[in-house]
CSV table of C-alpha atoms in Angstrom, one decimal:
chain,number,residue,atom,x,y,z
A,26,MET,CA,39.6,108.1,129.8
A,27,LYS,CA,43.1,107.9,129.6
A,28,GLU,CA,46.0,105.8,130.8
A,29,ILE,CA,48.4,106.9,134.0
A,30,PRO,CA,51.8,106.7,132.6
A,31,ASN,CA,53.8,103.7,133.6
A,32,THR,CA,51.7,101.7,135.2
A,33,LYS,CA,48.5,99.6,134.3
A,34,LEU,CA,46.1,102.1,136.4
A,35,LEU,CA,42.8,103.0,133.7
A,36,VAL,CA,41.1,106.4,134.6
A,37,SER,CA,37.9,106.0,133.8
A,38,LEU,CA,36.0,109.3,133.9
A,39,TYR,CA,32.4,110.6,133.1
A,40,HIS,CA,31.0,114.0,132.5
A,41,HIS,CA,27.6,115.0,131.9
A,42,ARG,CA,27.7,118.3,130.8
A,43,SER,CA,25.1,119.8,133.6
A,44,ARG,CA,24.1,117.3,135.5
A,45,SER,CA,26.9,115.3,137.1
A,46,THR,CA,30.2,113.9,136.9
A,47,ASN,CA,32.1,109.9,138.1
A,48,LEU,CA,35.8,109.0,138.2
A,49,GLU,CA,36.7,105.0,138.5
A,50,ILE,CA,40.2,103.9,138.0
A,51,PHE,CA,40.7,100.3,137.2
A,52,ASP,CA,43.8,98.0,137.4
A,53,ILE,CA,43.9,96.3,134.0
A,54,SER,CA,47.4,94.3,135.3
A,55,LYS,CA,45.8,91.3,134.5
A,56,LYS,CA,44.1,90.0,131.2
A,57,GLU,CA,40.8,89.5,131.6
A,58,GLN,CA,41.0,90.8,134.8
A,59,ALA,CA,40.1,94.5,135.5
A,60,VAL,CA,39.7,95.7,138.5
A,61,LYS,CA,37.8,98.9,140.1
A,62,ILE,CA,40.5,100.3,142.7
A,63,TYR,CA,39.1,103.5,143.3
A,64,SER,CA,35.6,105.2,142.5
A,65,LEU,CA,35.3,108.4,143.2
A,66,GLU,CA,31.7,109.1,144.6
A,67,GLU,CA,29.8,111.3,142.1
A,68,VAL,CA,29.8,114.6,142.3
A,69,VAL,CA,26.4,116.3,141.2
A,70,GLY,CA,25.8,119.3,140.7
A,71,SER,CA,28.4,120.5,137.6
A,72,ASN,CA,26.7,123.1,135.9
A,73,ILE,CA,29.2,123.8,132.6
A,74,PRO,CA,27.1,125.4,129.9
A,75,PHE,CA,27.9,124.1,126.4
A,76,ASN,CA,30.3,125.7,124.2
A,77,ASP,CA,32.4,125.4,120.7
A,78,SER,CA,35.6,126.0,122.5
A,79,MET,CA,35.4,123.1,124.2
A,80,ASN,CA,35.8,120.8,122.2
A,81,CYS,CA,38.8,120.5,122.9
A,82,ILE,CA,38.7,119.4,126.2
A,83,ILE,CA,36.1,117.0,124.8
A,84,ALA,CA,39.0,115.6,122.4
A,85,VAL,CA,40.9,114.5,125.2
A,86,VAL,CA,38.4,112.6,127.4
A,87,THR,CA,34.9,111.5,126.8
A,88,GLY,CA,32.5,114.1,128.0
A,89,TYR,CA,33.3,117.1,129.3
A,90,GLY,CA,36.2,118.1,131.7
A,91,ASP,CA,39.8,116.8,132.1
A,92,VAL,CA,41.9,115.0,134.0
A,93,THR,CA,45.5,115.2,134.3
A,94,THR,CA,48.2,113.3,135.8
A,95,ASN,CA,51.9,114.2,137.1
A,96,MET,CA,54.2,110.9,137.6
A,97,ARG,CA,56.9,112.7,139.3
A,98,ARG,CA,54.9,114.0,141.9
A,99,SER,CA,52.8,110.7,141.7
A,100,ILE,CA,49.3,112.9,141.3
A,101,LEU,CA,46.1,112.9,139.3
A,102,GLY,CA,43.5,116.1,139.2
A,103,ALA,CA,40.4,115.6,137.9
A,104,ILE,CA,36.6,117.1,137.9
A,105,SER,CA,35.8,120.7,139.2
A,106,LEU,CA,32.5,121.3,140.6
A,107,GLN,CA,31.4,124.9,139.7
A,108,ASP,CA,31.4,126.9,142.6
A,109,LYS,CA,32.6,124.5,145.3
A,110,ILE,CA,35.7,122.1,144.2
A,111,ALA,CA,38.2,123.5,141.3
A,112,TYR,CA,39.6,120.3,141.1
A,113,HIS,CA,40.0,117.0,143.0
A,114,LEU,CA,44.0,116.2,143.5
A,115,LEU,CA,44.5,112.1,143.9
A,116,THR,CA,47.7,110.7,145.1
A,117,ILE,CA,48.9,107.8,142.9
A,118,ASP,CA,51.5,104.9,144.9
A,119,ALA,CA,51.1,102.3,141.9
A,120,ALA,CA,53.9,100.7,144.0
A,121,SER,CA,51.1,99.8,146.8
A,122,PHE,CA,50.6,96.2,147.9
A,123,LYS,CA,46.7,97.2,148.9
A,124,ASN,CA,44.6,97.9,146.3
A,125,ASP,CA,42.6,100.3,148.2
A,126,GLU,CA,46.1,102.5,149.2
A,127,ILE,CA,46.8,102.6,145.6
A,128,VAL,CA,45.0,105.9,144.7
A,129,LYS,CA,43.8,108.4,147.2
A,130,LEU,CA,41.8,111.2,147.8
A,131,SER,CA,43.9,114.3,148.2
A,132,ARG,CA,42.5,117.4,148.2
A,133,LYS,CA,39.6,119.0,147.2
A,134,SER,CA,40.4,122.6,146.3
A,135,GLN,CA,38.3,125.2,146.6
A,136,TRP,CA,36.6,126.9,143.9
A,137,HIS,CA,38.1,130.7,142.8
A,138,PRO,CA,35.7,133.2,142.6
A,139,GLN,CA,37.5,134.6,139.5
A,140,TYR,CA,37.2,131.1,137.2
A,141,SER,CA,33.1,132.7,136.4
A,142,ASN,CA,32.8,135.1,134.0
A,143,GLY,CA,30.0,137.3,132.7
A,144,SER,CA,29.4,135.3,129.6
A,145,GLY,CA,28.9,131.8,131.4
A,146,LYS,CA,30.4,129.8,134.9
A,147,ARG,CA,32.9,127.7,134.7
B,27,MET,CA,62.9,87.2,157.5
B,28,LEU,CA,61.3,89.3,160.8
B,29,ILE,CA,59.0,91.9,161.1
B,30,ARG,CA,59.1,94.6,163.3
B,31,GLU,CA,55.7,95.0,165.1
B,32,GLU,CA,57.0,98.5,166.6
B,33,LYS,CA,57.5,100.3,163.0
B,34,THR,CA,58.1,103.1,164.4
B,35,GLU,CA,61.3,102.2,166.3
B,36,GLU,CA,64.2,104.7,165.0
B,37,LYS,CA,66.7,102.0,163.8
B,38,LYS,CA,69.8,103.6,163.7
B,39,PHE,CA,71.8,102.4,160.9
B,40,ALA,CA,74.6,103.6,158.2
B,41,LEU,CA,74.1,104.4,155.0
B,42,PRO,CA,76.6,104.2,152.0
B,43,PRO,CA,76.6,107.9,150.3
B,44,LYS,CA,74.9,107.4,147.2
B,45,ILE,CA,72.8,105.4,148.6
B,46,LYS,CA,72.2,108.3,150.8
B,47,SER,CA,71.8,111.3,148.6
B,48,THR,CA,69.7,109.2,145.8
B,49,TYR,CA,66.9,108.0,148.3
B,50,LYS,CA,64.8,110.2,151.4
B,51,ASN,CA,62.0,109.3,153.8
B,52,PHE,CA,64.0,105.7,154.9
B,53,LYS,CA,61.7,103.7,156.6
B,54,PHE,CA,62.1,100.4,158.5
B,55,LEU,CA,60.3,97.2,157.3
B,56,SER,CA,62.0,93.8,158.2
B,57,GLU,CA,65.3,92.6,158.4
B,58,THR,CA,66.9,88.9,157.7
B,59,SER,CA,69.6,87.3,158.8
B,60,THR,CA,72.1,89.1,157.3
B,61,TYR,CA,70.6,92.2,155.6
B,62,LYS,CA,68.1,94.8,156.9
B,63,VAL,CA,65.3,96.2,154.6
B,64,TYR,CA,64.0,99.7,154.0
B,65,GLU,CA,61.4,101.1,152.5
B,66,ALA,CA,62.8,105.1,150.5
B,67,GLU,CA,61.9,107.4,148.7
B,68,SER,CA,63.5,108.4,145.3
B,69,CYS,CA,64.8,112.2,145.8
B,70,TYR,CA,64.6,112.0,141.6
B,71,THR,CA,61.2,110.4,141.2
B,72,ASP,CA,59.4,110.2,144.0
B,73,GLU,CA,59.2,106.3,143.5
B,74,LYS,CA,59.1,103.8,146.4
B,75,HIS,CA,62.0,101.2,146.2
B,76,THR,CA,63.5,98.4,149.1
B,77,VAL,CA,66.6,99.5,150.1
B,78,ARG,CA,68.8,96.3,151.7
B,79,ILE,CA,71.7,97.2,153.7
B,80,LEU,CA,74.0,94.6,154.6
B,81,ASP,CA,73.8,94.5,158.4
B,82,ARG,CA,77.4,94.6,159.9
B,83,SER,CA,75.9,94.4,163.8
B,84,LYS,CA,74.8,90.9,162.9
B,85,GLU,CA,76.9,88.1,164.7
B,86,PHE,CA,76.7,85.6,161.8
B,87,VAL,CA,78.0,89.1,159.2
B,88,THR,CA,80.5,89.8,161.4
B,89,LYS,CA,81.8,86.2,161.9
B,90,GLU,CA,81.5,85.2,157.8
B,91,PHE,CA,81.6,88.3,156.2
B,92,GLY,CA,83.3,86.4,153.3
B,93,LEU,CA,79.9,84.0,153.0
B,94,THR,CA,77.1,86.7,153.5
B,95,ALA,CA,78.6,89.7,151.4
B,96,THR,CA,78.6,86.8,148.8
B,97,LEU,CA,75.0,86.1,149.3
B,98,PHE,CA,73.7,89.1,149.4
B,99,VAL,CA,75.4,90.2,146.1
B,100,LYS,CA,74.7,86.5,144.3
B,101,GLU,CA,70.8,87.0,146.1
B,102,LEU,CA,70.4,90.4,143.4
B,103,LEU,CA,72.3,88.9,140.7
B,104,HIS,CA,69.6,86.1,140.7
B,105,LEU,CA,66.9,88.6,141.4
B,106,GLN,CA,67.8,90.9,138.1
B,107,ASN,CA,68.0,87.7,135.6
B,108,ARG,CA,65.1,86.4,136.9
B,109,CYS,CA,63.0,88.7,136.8
B,110,PRO,CA,64.8,91.9,134.7
B,111,GLY,CA,64.3,95.3,136.0
B,112,SER,CA,63.7,94.3,139.7
B,113,VAL,CA,67.2,95.9,141.3
B,114,ILE,CA,68.1,98.8,140.3
B,115,THR,CA,71.6,98.1,139.3
B,116,ASN,CA,72.9,102.1,139.6
B,117,THR,CA,71.9,102.0,143.7
B,118,PHE,CA,74.9,98.9,144.1
B,119,GLU,CA,77.2,100.1,146.5
B,120,ILE,CA,79.9,99.3,148.4
B,121,SER,CA,82.0,101.5,150.5
B,122,GLU,CA,83.8,102.0,153.7
B,123,ASN,CA,86.3,99.6,152.6
B,124,GLY,CA,83.9,96.8,151.5
B,125,GLN,CA,82.3,96.6,154.2
B,126,LEU,CA,79.0,98.5,153.9
B,127,LEU,CA,76.9,96.9,150.9
B,128,ALA,CA,73.7,98.5,149.9
B,129,CYS,CA,71.5,98.5,146.9
B,130,ALA,CA,67.7,99.0,146.0
B,131,THR,CA,65.1,97.0,144.4
B,132,LEU,CA,61.4,97.7,143.4
B,133,PRO,CA,59.6,97.0,146.0
B,134,TYR,CA,58.8,94.1,147.9
B,135,LEU,CA,57.3,92.3,150.6
B,136,THR,CA,57.3,89.3,152.3
B,137,LEU,CA,54.1,86.6,152.5
B,138,SER,CA,53.9,86.5,156.3
B,139,CYS,CA,52.7,90.4,156.0
B,140,GLN,CA,49.4,88.8,154.6
B,141,ILE,CA,50.0,85.3,156.8
B,142,ASN,CA,50.2,87.3,159.8
B,143,GLU,CA,47.6,90.3,158.8
B,144,GLU,CA,49.3,92.6,158.7
B,145,ARG,CA,49.5,93.7,154.7
B,146,GLU,CA,47.3,92.1,152.5
B,147,ILE,CA,49.4,91.4,149.5
B,148,LEU,CA,47.6,89.6,147.2
B,149,ASN,CA,44.0,87.0,146.4
B,150,PRO,CA,45.5,84.4,147.4
B,151,LYS,CA,42.2,82.2,146.2
B,152,ASP,CA,43.2,83.1,142.6
B,153,PRO,CA,44.4,80.1,140.5
B,154,GLN,CA,46.8,81.9,138.9
B,155,MET,CA,48.3,84.3,141.3
B,156,ILE,CA,49.0,80.8,143.2
B,157,GLU,CA,50.3,79.0,140.0
B,158,LYS,CA,52.5,81.9,139.7
B,159,LEU,CA,54.0,81.5,143.7
B,160,ILE,CA,54.8,77.6,142.8
B,161,SER,CA,56.0,77.8,139.9
B,162,ASN,CA,58.4,80.8,141.2
B,163,ALA,CA,59.4,79.4,144.0
B,164,LEU,CA,60.2,76.5,143.0
B,165,ASP,CA,62.3,78.1,140.2
B,166,ASP,CA,64.4,79.7,143.3
B,167,VAL,CA,64.4,76.1,145.1
B,168,GLU,CA,66.2,74.5,141.5
B,169,PHE,CA,68.4,77.1,142.1
B,170,LEU,CA,69.5,76.8,145.2
B,171,TRP,CA,70.1,73.1,144.9
B,172,GLU,CA,71.8,73.3,141.6
B,173,ASN,CA,73.7,76.1,142.2
B,174,LEU,CA,74.7,76.0,146.4
B,175,GLN,CA,74.0,72.9,147.0
B,176,ILE,CA,71.6,73.6,149.5
B,177,ARG,CA,69.0,71.5,150.9
B,178,ASN,CA,65.1,71.9,152.4
B,179,VAL,CA,64.9,75.1,151.4
B,180,MET,CA,61.7,75.9,152.4
B,181,SER,CA,61.4,74.6,155.3
B,182,THR,CA,63.9,77.2,156.6
B,183,LEU,CA,63.3,79.8,154.4
B,184,GLY,CA,58.6,79.2,154.5
B,185,SER,CA,56.5,82.3,154.1
B,186,ASP,CA,59.0,84.3,155.9
B,187,ASN,CA,60.5,84.6,152.8
B,188,LEU,CA,58.9,83.5,150.2
B,189,CYS,CA,58.5,87.1,148.8
B,190,PHE,CA,56.3,88.7,145.6
B,191,LEU,CA,57.3,91.7,144.0
B,192,LYS,CA,54.7,93.6,142.6
B,193,GLY,CA,56.1,95.7,139.8
B,194,LYS,CA,56.9,92.1,138.0
B,195,GLY,CA,54.4,90.1,139.5
B,196,ALA,CA,56.5,87.5,140.7
B,197,PHE,CA,57.4,86.0,144.0
B,198,PHE,CA,61.3,84.9,144.6
B,199,LEU,CA,63.0,83.5,147.9
B,200,SER,CA,64.8,85.5,150.0
B,201,ASP,CA,67.6,85.6,153.3
B,202,TRP,CA,69.5,82.7,151.7
B,203,ALA,CA,71.9,82.9,154.8
B,204,LYS,CA,69.6,82.0,156.8
B,205,ILE,CA,70.0,78.3,156.0
B,206,PHE,CA,73.5,78.7,156.1
B,207,GLU,CA,73.3,80.2,160.1
B,208,SER,CA,70.9,77.6,161.2
B,209,GLY,CA,73.0,75.1,160.8
B,210,THR,CA,76.3,75.2,159.6
B,211,ASP,CA,77.1,71.2,160.5
B,212,ASN,CA,74.0,70.2,159.0
B,213,LEU,CA,74.5,72.2,155.7
B,214,LEU,CA,78.5,71.1,155.8
B,215,LEU,CA,76.1,67.1,155.3
B,216,SER,CA,73.7,68.0,153.2
B,217,VAL,CA,76.0,69.6,150.2
B,218,VAL,CA,78.4,66.5,150.5
B,219,PRO,CA,77.6,65.4,146.5
B,220,SER,CA,74.9,62.5,147.1
B,221,LYS,CA,73.6,60.4,144.5
B,222,THR,CA,71.3,62.5,143.6
B,223,SER,CA,70.1,62.8,139.4
B,224,SER,CA,70.9,66.7,140.3
B,225,LEU,CA,74.4,66.0,140.7
B,226,LYS,CA,75.7,64.3,137.8
B,227,GLY,CA,74.0,67.1,135.3
B,228,ALA,CA,71.0,65.1,134.9
B,229,LYS,CA,68.1,67.4,135.7
B,230,LEU,CA,66.0,67.3,139.0
B,231,THR,CA,63.4,65.5,139.4
B,232,SER,CA,60.1,66.1,142.4
B,233,LEU,CA,60.9,62.9,144.0
B,234,GLU,CA,64.2,64.5,145.0
B,235,LEU,CA,61.7,67.8,145.8
B,236,ALA,CA,59.4,65.6,147.6
B,237,GLY,CA,59.7,67.6,151.0
B,238,GLU,CA,60.4,70.9,149.0
B,239,ILE,CA,57.5,70.7,147.3
B,240,LYS,CA,55.4,70.0,150.3
B,241,ASN,CA,56.6,72.8,152.0
B,242,LEU,CA,55.3,74.9,149.2
B,243,ALA,CA,51.7,73.5,149.5
B,244,MET,CA,51.8,73.6,152.9
B,245,THR,CA,52.8,77.6,152.4
B,246,VAL,CA,49.6,78.1,150.1
B,247,LEU,CA,47.3,76.7,152.6
B,248,LYS,CA,49.0,79.1,155.7
B,249,LEU,CA,48.4,82.2,153.2
B,250,ASN,CA,44.5,80.8,152.7
B,251,LYS,CA,43.8,80.0,156.3
B,252,ALA,CA,43.1,76.5,156.1
B,253,ASN,CA,43.5,74.1,158.4
B,254,PHE,CA,46.8,72.8,157.4
B,255,LYS,CA,48.1,71.6,161.0
B,256,GLU,CA,45.2,68.2,160.8
B,257,ILE,CA,47.3,67.8,157.5
B,258,GLU,CA,50.7,67.8,158.9
B,259,HIS,CA,49.7,65.9,161.9
B,260,LEU,CA,48.2,63.1,159.7
B,261,ARG,CA,51.7,63.2,157.5
B,262,GLN,CA,53.7,62.9,161.2
B,263,ARG,CA,51.4,59.9,161.9
B,264,GLU,CA,53.2,56.4,160.1
B,265,ASP,CA,49.6,54.4,160.4
B,266,VAL,CA,47.5,57.2,158.4
B,267,SER,CA,45.3,55.7,156.2
B,268,SER,CA,45.5,57.0,152.7
B,269,GLU,CA,42.2,57.7,152.8
B,270,ILE,CA,41.6,59.2,155.9
B,271,TYR,CA,44.4,61.2,155.1
B,272,ASN,CA,42.7,61.8,151.1
B,273,THR,CA,39.4,62.8,152.3
B,274,ILE,CA,40.6,65.7,154.9
B,275,VAL,CA,43.3,67.0,152.0
B,276,THR,CA,40.2,67.0,149.5
B,277,SER,CA,37.9,68.5,152.1
B,278,THR,CA,40.7,71.3,152.7
B,279,LEU,CA,41.2,72.7,149.5
B,280,GLU,CA,37.9,71.9,148.1
B,281,LYS,CA,36.9,75.2,150.8
B,282,CYS,CA,40.3,76.8,149.4
B,283,PHE,CA,39.8,76.9,145.7
B,284,SER,CA,35.7,76.0,145.4
B,285,ASN,CA,36.2,77.4,141.7
B,286,CYS,CA,39.0,75.7,140.4
B,287,LYS,CA,39.1,71.8,140.6
B,288,LYS,CA,42.2,71.5,138.2
B,289,LEU,CA,44.6,74.1,141.0
B,290,GLN,CA,43.4,71.7,143.4
B,291,ASP,CA,44.4,69.0,142.0
B,292,LEU,CA,47.4,70.3,141.8
B,293,ILE,CA,47.8,70.8,145.0
B,294,GLY,CA,46.0,67.1,146.7
B,295,LYS,CA,49.4,65.8,144.1
B,296,MET,CA,51.7,68.2,145.7
B,297,LEU,CA,50.7,66.9,149.3
B,298,SER,CA,49.8,63.1,148.0
B,299,LEU,CA,52.1,60.6,150.4
B,300,LYS,CA,52.6,58.7,147.8
B,301,PRO,CA,55.9,59.7,145.8
B,302,GLN,CA,54.9,58.5,142.4
B,303,ASN,CA,51.9,60.2,142.8
B,304,LEU,CA,54.1,64.1,142.8
B,305,PRO,CA,53.6,66.0,140.2
B,306,THR,CA,56.3,66.4,138.1
B,307,LEU,CA,57.9,69.8,138.0
B,308,GLU,CA,56.8,70.3,134.5
B,309,GLU,CA,52.9,70.6,135.9
B,310,LEU,CA,54.3,72.6,138.4
B,311,ARG,CA,54.9,74.8,135.5
B,312,PHE,CA,53.0,74.4,133.4
B,313,LYS,CA,51.1,77.9,133.4
B,314,GLU,CA,53.3,79.3,132.6
B,315,ARG,CA,54.6,77.7,129.7
B,316,ARG,CA,50.8,77.1,127.9
B,317,LEU,CA,49.8,80.4,128.5
B,318,PRO,CA,52.6,83.2,127.5
B,319,LYS,CA,50.6,86.2,127.5
B,320,LEU,CA,48.4,85.5,131.2
B,321,GLY,CA,50.4,87.1,134.0
B,322,PHE,CA,52.1,90.1,135.0
B,323,GLU,CA,55.0,90.8,132.9
B,324,GLU,CA,54.0,90.0,129.6
B,325,ALA,CA,51.3,92.2,130.3
B,326,ASN,CA,53.6,94.8,131.2
B,327,ASP,CA,55.5,94.2,128.6
B,328,SER,CA,52.5,94.1,125.7
B,329,THR,CA,51.2,97.6,123.9
B,330,LEU,CA,47.3,97.8,124.7
B,331,LEU,CA,44.9,99.5,123.0
B,332,ALA,CA,41.7,100.7,125.1
B,333,TRP,CA,39.2,102.4,124.1
B,334,CYS,CA,35.3,103.5,125.3
B,335,LEU,CA,32.2,103.1,124.5
B,336,ASN,CA,30.1,105.8,123.2
B,337,GLU,CA,26.3,105.8,125.5
B,338,THR,CA,27.8,103.0,128.0
B,339,ASN,CA,31.3,104.1,128.3
B,340,LYS,CA,32.3,100.4,128.1
B,341,VAL,CA,36.1,100.2,127.6
B,342,ASN,CA,37.2,98.0,125.5
B,343,VAL,CA,41.5,97.2,125.5
B,344,ILE,CA,43.4,94.9,122.7
B,345,GLU,CA,46.8,93.9,122.7
B,346,LEU,CA,48.2,95.7,119.9
B,347,ASP,CA,50.2,93.1,118.6
B,348,THR,CA,48.2,90.3,118.5
B,349,LYS,CA,45.4,92.2,117.8
B,350,GLN,CA,43.8,89.8,120.3
B,351,HIS,CA,40.6,91.0,123.4
B,352,TYR,CA,42.7,91.1,126.2
B,353,ALA,CA,39.4,93.2,128.7
B,354,SER,CA,36.5,94.9,128.8
B,355,PHE,CA,34.4,96.4,131.2
B,356,ASP,CA,32.1,99.1,132.2
B,357,GLY,CA,33.7,102.3,132.8
B,358,ALA,CA,32.8,105.4,135.5
B,359,GLN,CA,28.8,105.6,135.3
B,360,ASN,CA,26.9,108.4,136.4
B,361,ASN,CA,22.8,107.8,136.4
B,362,GLU,CA,21.8,110.6,133.3
B,363,GLY,CA,23.3,111.7,130.2
B,364,VAL,CA,24.9,110.9,127.0
B,365,LEU,CA,28.5,110.9,126.6
B,366,GLN,CA,29.0,111.9,123.7
B,367,PHE,CA,33.0,111.3,121.7
B,368,TYR,CA,35.0,108.3,121.4
B,369,LYS,CA,38.1,109.0,123.1
B,370,VAL,CA,41.3,106.0,122.0
B,371,ASN,CA,44.6,106.0,124.1
B,372,LEU,CA,47.6,104.2,123.8
B,373,ILE,CA,49.2,102.4,127.2
B,374,SER,CA,52.6,101.5,126.4
């Protein structure tokens, strides 16, 4: 889970190391009324092998994987799908008046073959 | 405020140099009786702001430049005073020998956008939102009555100029000049001091603001797509039975706010035919005072601590200052797997 800086938006990420991942964004600007404003469809097929070296990532978000934002450019990147998608890129428009316009999936970047290596695919 | 249907229409407009160098991608949003409103992106942060520019092509502006320029600035000063941080102060600019005035604010839209089904701005059935709307609009009405001696504010400005400033979760009235433009003669009559308590230094009462309160309640009904015309029609009839009127008002409000009896009662009183049944101004503002931690501004100002739970991914949020519960909800889920670590997150 991670906040989107300078907004009242929380990104909640759920990774299973070998099966699937999911991402949702909540607006918590109102007390007791968290509103889900975006849900990425569950991404099935991820197969990231367990590796001690990934502990640093585990410490950043719940489960495996990471989410990162660049609010100067209003973008958020998260979730790879091994061999298919390197990352999902979402645009954030926190000033939008309509909930379904605050977060939009901007692109799914293609997986690059050089991301795979001999010891395991990532 | 007029909303242009043809969004693609490119309107020629002069930009003050500083605004021109600070913002890009200007998109025409609407126009008031004296200024045009654009959406623009900051060249430095890519943030979207609303830019208002005094429109010298308007006949009223040309004729009454001093008055319209003054009101342009007064509106901004009042907005900044009401919602600190809503006006991007450093963007305020006067150029061309005082002829061109412009300033950027946080993004806002008029409620007419929602009434005309152009855009969804807010949930009109949310009791907190409606209470905030009533309270904020009344604050502006009182300000205009007391400081500018303007009357019939809501009937002239109405939902066309009642704006929602999302970043602050606040409502405000814009286009004050419209009241002056719509009838200078009437205005002159209305600004003549009358024997109202406000002019003796005392606070306004709901009895004095009865017309404004009624129009505000009508705006709320409009926003909820309620059948307000029947209520309006009955109010105009002198021989209307108060029982019939109350029954219709009650049934309309039950449909609009089925989950909030308190709000039904409040708006019912606002629409009462008998002046003595009107809610006091205190009652119309009670939420903000009694529950200071509710609402958007407070949420923006408080420091929150959020964390999610192992296995369930349930997210909990507390207010760090008071250590009180703020919200809890289920985070993202998938059908399989077990989560393995906690993550805490400070939200400034």
